[in-house]
Amino acid sequence: MSTTISPLSAHRNTSNGIADIRDLTRGQPIESLDAGEALAWQGDKATDIFEICGGALRLCRILPDGRRAILRFVFAGEFLGLAEGEDFPWTAEAINPVTFRRLRRSRFAAAVEQSPALNRAHVALICEELSAAHEQMILLGRKNAEERVASFLVAMMRRAGLDDVSGDVFDLPMTRLDMADYLGLTIETVSRIMSKLSRQGLIAARGRHQICGRNAGALRAIAEVDEEMCARPLMRRAA
Amino acid sequence: MSTTISPLSAHRNTSNGIADIRDLTRGQPIESLDAGEALAWQGDKATDIFEICGGALRLCRILPDGRRAILRFVFAGEFLGLAEGEDFPWTAEAINPVTFRRLRRSRFAAAVEQSPALNRAHVALICEELSAAHEQMILLGRKNAEERVASFLVAMMRRAGLDDVSGDVFDLPMTRLDMADYLGLTIETVSRIMSKLSRQGLIAARGRHQICGRNAGALRAIAEVDEEMCARPLMRRAA
DNA sequence: CGATCCCTTGACTTTTATCAATAAACGTGG
DNA sequence: CCACGTTTATTGATAAAAGTCAAGGGATCG
């Protein structure tokens, strides 16, 4: 079985000690956010970290001329703000109604100082984020539009737990524009490719925000241009 | 003064306690590598971390059909392998002759466990890497060819310490193909844009691997579509 | 049920990639 | 130090991919 970490699944709770971090937030009150509201703004002092309990967010940066890039989607069960410096380098907006818990960074830092296990969990989560970012750099730098959309759909299927199943339905809570800004495409290109994949029978739309996977294998074949096994160079370094 | 971390400068020794990590490698013997040789292969067990003492490396991934992506360039003074999991997710190749020190990961982990300062330095370095990866995602997803090349040149100028100076020469040790694979372009497009920037008097070539900055301001204007000040949204979240 | 927002599709433009030829830089050995 | 061969870079012509502009259609929500 492949251990490749795909952009979206990377943030999920694998067995990396995430439970230790969640213990810290357990006591905190649950707050909530309407769709479209921001949890934090780019440039804000990063005084808190967040555990997302329900819903989904997009982390975005806006260029001066209006271009927008989405750096990551954050889903229920994931954390936000673990890897930030003084200020948040993005604006975090709710895609749909979001519930979350908040923890003071100072408290988190103190707890990490006390517990090597917690510390390892913290580092592991940041490393997974970096790994996901690298995967996304490959997608943005070297994959074409069809491969990008397919990769995204496969990642969304995986995080819904539908790795190899066809015929199951999974959610796509974000808009086509969100997808476009995450994949480095325009909304029209995303739309055209979704239509093409439907026409080819790889997926079937169930309204705007649900997809029925029809041929997961074919989708993966388009997406996973980047399998580990193929990446090993031909000869090894001397000594 | 802006604190934006650009893709390349992010890895350099800011005052983040990198000295603590370097103390650990100081005793290690210096090894060396010819241009083109690999320091580590994708898929290798990541048993060591490396301090690069001289030269430069590229970290690359190859897609099955031959497409290549460069995830990062690593320069003298920087570390390699601090954020990796079980295996290296890239192949690290020497761009020019490289000297480096090697440290067992187990020893590094033990030292980190003992020293909160070292620990903070470790986390800070990984966070800078993530920040650089995010910056690169914006470049790859939302900047055009000219902006990408200009951003790259500005980053290389910065790490040479020539932030605002014009008329100074800086190195570009990698080939045009390396630049292309880092910037998500083809070698021809990189070449055309370099020629265009020369024609416009923003840079002047000194052989293949040296650039004389002629108008750093204009170059920055093209590159830095992404200034912090412009990124703040118009209204703030209620309460 | 109606208004709005979001998505889809089509026609056309622009950007970047591809293919091909030439030219410049670099390294090597005489 | 020069000449040659090899590698790397540049430039041009053309093709392909994705972007832009514009119109229409379908969801969704009050």
Coordinates of C-alpha atoms in Angstrom, one line a residue, chain A:
Chain A
M1 CA 0.0 0.0 0.0
S2 CA 1.2 3.4 -0.9
T3 CA 2.1 5.9 1.8
T4 CA 2.1 8.9 -0.5
I5 CA 0.6 11.9 1.2
S6 CA -1.8 13.7 -1.0
P7 CA -2.4 17.4 -0.6
L8 CA -5.7 17.1 1.3
S9 CA -5.3 13.9 3.2
A10 CA -2.1 15.1 4.6
H11 CA -3.8 17.1 7.2
R12 CA -6.0 14.3 8.5
N13 CA -5.6 12.5 11.7
T14 CA -3.2 9.7 11.0
S15 CA -1.6 8.1 14.0
N16 CA 0.8 11.0 14.6
G17 CA -0.2 11.8 18.1
I18 CA -2.8 14.3 17.1
A19 CA -4.8 13.1 20.0
D20 CA -2.3 14.6 22.4
I21 CA -2.9 18.0 20.9
R22 CA -6.7 17.5 20.9
D23 CA -6.5 16.8 24.6
L24 CA -5.4 20.4 25.1
T25 CA -8.4 21.9 23.3
R26 CA -11.0 19.6 24.7
G27 CA -11.8 21.9 27.6
Q28 CA -12.3 25.0 25.4
P29 CA -15.7 26.3 24.5
I30 CA -17.0 25.7 21.0
E31 CA -17.3 28.8 18.8
S32 CA -18.9 29.1 15.5
L33 CA -18.8 31.0 12.2
D34 CA -21.2 31.5 9.4
A35 CA -20.3 30.7 5.8
G36 CA -18.2 33.5 4.4
E37 CA -17.0 34.8 7.8
A38 CA -13.3 34.9 8.6
L39 CA -11.7 33.1 11.4
A40 CA -8.5 35.1 11.1
W41 CA -7.1 37.8 8.8
Q42 CA -3.8 37.9 7.1
G43 CA -1.5 40.1 9.1
D44 CA -3.3 39.5 12.4
K45 CA -1.2 38.6 15.4
A46 CA -1.2 34.8 15.6
T47 CA -2.1 34.6 19.3
D48 CA -4.3 31.5 19.0
I49 CA -4.3 28.1 17.4
F50 CA -7.6 26.5 16.3
E51 CA -9.1 23.0 16.2
I52 CA -11.8 22.8 13.6
C53 CA -14.7 20.7 14.9
G54 CA -17.1 21.0 12.0
G55 CA -17.3 22.6 8.5
A56 CA -14.5 23.6 6.2
L57 CA -12.3 26.7 5.7
R58 CA -10.1 28.1 2.9
L59 CA -6.8 29.8 3.6
C60 CA -6.2 32.5 1.0
R61 CA -3.8 35.2 0.0
I62 CA -4.9 38.1 -2.3
L63 CA -2.4 39.7 -4.7
P64 CA -2.7 43.5 -5.1
D65 CA -4.4 43.3 -8.5
G66 CA -7.1 40.9 -7.2
R67 CA -5.7 37.6 -8.0
R68 CA -6.4 35.1 -5.3
A69 CA -4.5 32.0 -4.2
I70 CA -5.9 29.3 -1.9
L71 CA -3.1 27.7 0.0
R72 CA -5.0 25.0 1.8
F73 CA -8.5 23.8 2.7
V74 CA -9.0 23.0 6.3
F75 CA -11.6 20.4 7.3
A76 CA -13.1 19.1 10.5
G77 CA -10.6 17.4 12.7
E78 CA -7.7 19.4 11.5
F79 CA -5.7 22.2 13.2
L80 CA -5.0 25.7 12.2
G81 CA -2.1 28.0 13.2
L82 CA 0.4 25.3 14.3
A83 CA 3.1 26.4 11.9
E84 CA 2.6 30.2 11.8
G85 CA 5.1 32.9 12.9
E86 CA 4.2 36.2 14.5
D87 CA 1.4 37.0 12.1
F88 CA -1.0 34.8 10.1
P89 CA 0.2 34.8 6.5
W90 CA -3.3 34.1 5.2
T91 CA -6.9 34.9 5.7
A92 CA -9.0 31.9 6.9
E93 CA -12.6 32.0 5.7
A94 CA -15.5 29.7 6.4
I95 CA -16.7 27.8 3.3
N96 CA -19.8 26.7 5.1
P97 CA -20.9 27.0 8.8
V98 CA -17.9 26.2 10.9
T99 CA -17.5 25.2 14.6
F100 CA -14.1 25.4 16.3
R101 CA -12.2 25.5 19.5
R102 CA -9.5 28.1 20.3
L103 CA -6.4 27.7 22.4
R104 CA -3.9 30.4 23.4
R105 CA -0.6 30.0 21.7
S106 CA 1.2 30.7 25.0
R107 CA -0.7 27.8 26.6
F108 CA 0.1 25.5 23.7
A109 CA 3.8 26.4 23.8
A110 CA 3.9 25.8 27.5
A111 CA 2.3 22.4 27.1
V112 CA 4.7 21.5 24.3
E113 CA 7.7 22.4 26.5
Q114 CA 6.4 20.0 29.1
S115 CA 5.7 17.0 26.9
P116 CA 8.1 15.4 24.4
A117 CA 5.2 13.4 23.0
L118 CA 3.2 16.5 22.3
N119 CA 6.3 18.1 20.8
R120 CA 6.8 15.2 18.4
A121 CA 3.1 15.4 17.4
H122 CA 3.5 19.1 16.8
V123 CA 6.6 18.6 14.6
A124 CA 4.9 15.7 12.8
L125 CA 1.9 17.8 11.9
I126 CA 4.0 20.7 10.5
C127 CA 6.0 18.2 8.5
E128 CA 2.8 16.8 7.0
E129 CA 1.8 20.3 6.1
L130 CA 5.1 20.8 4.3
S131 CA 4.8 17.5 2.5
A132 CA 1.3 18.5 1.3
A133 CA 2.7 21.9 0.2
H134 CA 5.4 20.1 -1.8
E135 CA 2.8 17.8 -3.4
Q136 CA 0.8 20.9 -4.4
M137 CA 3.9 22.6 -5.8
I138 CA 4.3 19.6 -8.1
L139 CA 0.6 19.9 -9.1
L140 CA 0.9 23.6 -9.8
G141 CA 4.2 23.5 -11.5
R142 CA 4.0 20.4 -13.6
K143 CA 0.5 19.0 -14.1
N144 CA -2.0 20.1 -16.7
A145 CA -5.6 21.2 -16.0
E146 CA -7.1 17.7 -16.3
E147 CA -4.5 16.2 -14.0
R148 CA -4.9 19.0 -11.4
V149 CA -8.7 18.5 -11.2
A150 CA -8.4 14.7 -11.1
S151 CA -5.8 14.9 -8.4
F152 CA -8.1 17.2 -6.4
L153 CA -11.1 14.9 -6.8
V154 CA -9.0 11.9 -5.8
A155 CA -7.7 13.7 -2.7
M156 CA -11.3 14.7 -1.7
M157 CA -12.4 11.1 -2.2
R158 CA -9.6 9.8 -0.1
R159 CA -10.4 12.1 2.8
A160 CA -14.0 10.9 2.6
G161 CA -12.6 7.4 3.1
L162 CA -13.6 6.3 -0.4
D163 CA -10.1 5.4 -1.6
D164 CA -10.9 2.5 -4.0
V165 CA -14.7 2.5 -4.0
S166 CA -16.7 3.6 -7.0
G167 CA -20.4 4.6 -6.9
D168 CA -20.1 6.4 -3.6
V169 CA -20.9 10.1 -3.1
F170 CA -18.6 12.6 -1.5
D171 CA -18.8 16.3 -0.7
L172 CA -17.2 19.2 -2.5
P173 CA -18.2 22.0 -0.1
M174 CA -16.2 24.7 -1.9
T175 CA -17.3 26.6 -5.0
R176 CA -15.7 26.2 -8.4
L177 CA -13.9 29.5 -7.9
D178 CA -12.4 28.1 -4.7
M179 CA -11.2 25.0 -6.6
A180 CA -9.8 27.2 -9.4
D181 CA -7.8 29.4 -7.0
Y182 CA -6.5 26.3 -5.2
L183 CA -5.5 24.6 -8.5
G184 CA -4.1 27.6 -10.3
L185 CA -6.8 27.6 -13.0
T186 CA -9.8 29.7 -13.9
I187 CA -13.3 28.8 -13.0
E188 CA -14.2 28.2 -16.6
T189 CA -11.4 25.7 -17.0
V190 CA -12.4 23.8 -13.8
S191 CA -16.0 23.7 -15.1
R192 CA -15.0 22.4 -18.5
I193 CA -12.9 19.7 -17.0
M194 CA -15.6 18.6 -14.6
S195 CA -18.0 18.4 -17.5
K196 CA -15.4 16.4 -19.5
L197 CA -14.9 13.9 -16.7
S198 CA -18.7 13.6 -16.4
R199 CA -19.0 13.0 -20.1
Q200 CA -16.4 10.3 -19.9
G201 CA -18.3 8.6 -17.0
L202 CA -15.6 9.0 -14.4
I203 CA -17.8 11.1 -12.1
A204 CA -21.4 12.1 -11.9
A205 CA -22.6 15.4 -10.4
R206 CA -25.2 15.3 -7.7
G207 CA -26.0 19.0 -7.5
R208 CA -23.2 21.5 -7.2
H209 CA -21.5 20.2 -4.0
Q210 CA -21.7 16.5 -4.3
I211 CA -19.9 14.2 -6.6
C212 CA -20.6 10.5 -7.3
G213 CA -17.4 8.7 -8.1
R214 CA -18.0 6.4 -11.0
N215 CA -14.6 5.2 -12.0
A216 CA -12.1 5.9 -9.2
G217 CA -9.4 3.9 -11.0
A218 CA -9.5 5.9 -14.1
L219 CA -9.5 9.1 -12.1
R220 CA -6.5 8.0 -10.2
A221 CA -4.7 7.1 -13.4
I222 CA -5.1 10.6 -14.5
A223 CA -4.2 12.1 -11.2
E224 CA -1.3 10.0 -10.0
V225 CA 1.3 10.8 -12.6
D226 CA 3.5 11.0 -9.5
E227 CA 3.8 7.5 -8.0
E228 CA 6.7 6.8 -5.7
M229 CA 7.8 3.7 -7.6
C230 CA 8.3 5.6 -10.8
A231 CA 10.3 8.4 -9.3
R232 CA 13.4 6.4 -8.4
P233 CA 16.3 7.4 -10.7
L234 CA 18.1 4.8 -12.8
M235 CA 21.5 4.6 -11.1
R236 CA 22.6 5.1 -7.5
R237 CA 25.4 7.3 -6.3
A238 CA 28.8 5.8 -6.0
A239 CA 29.5 4.7 -2.4

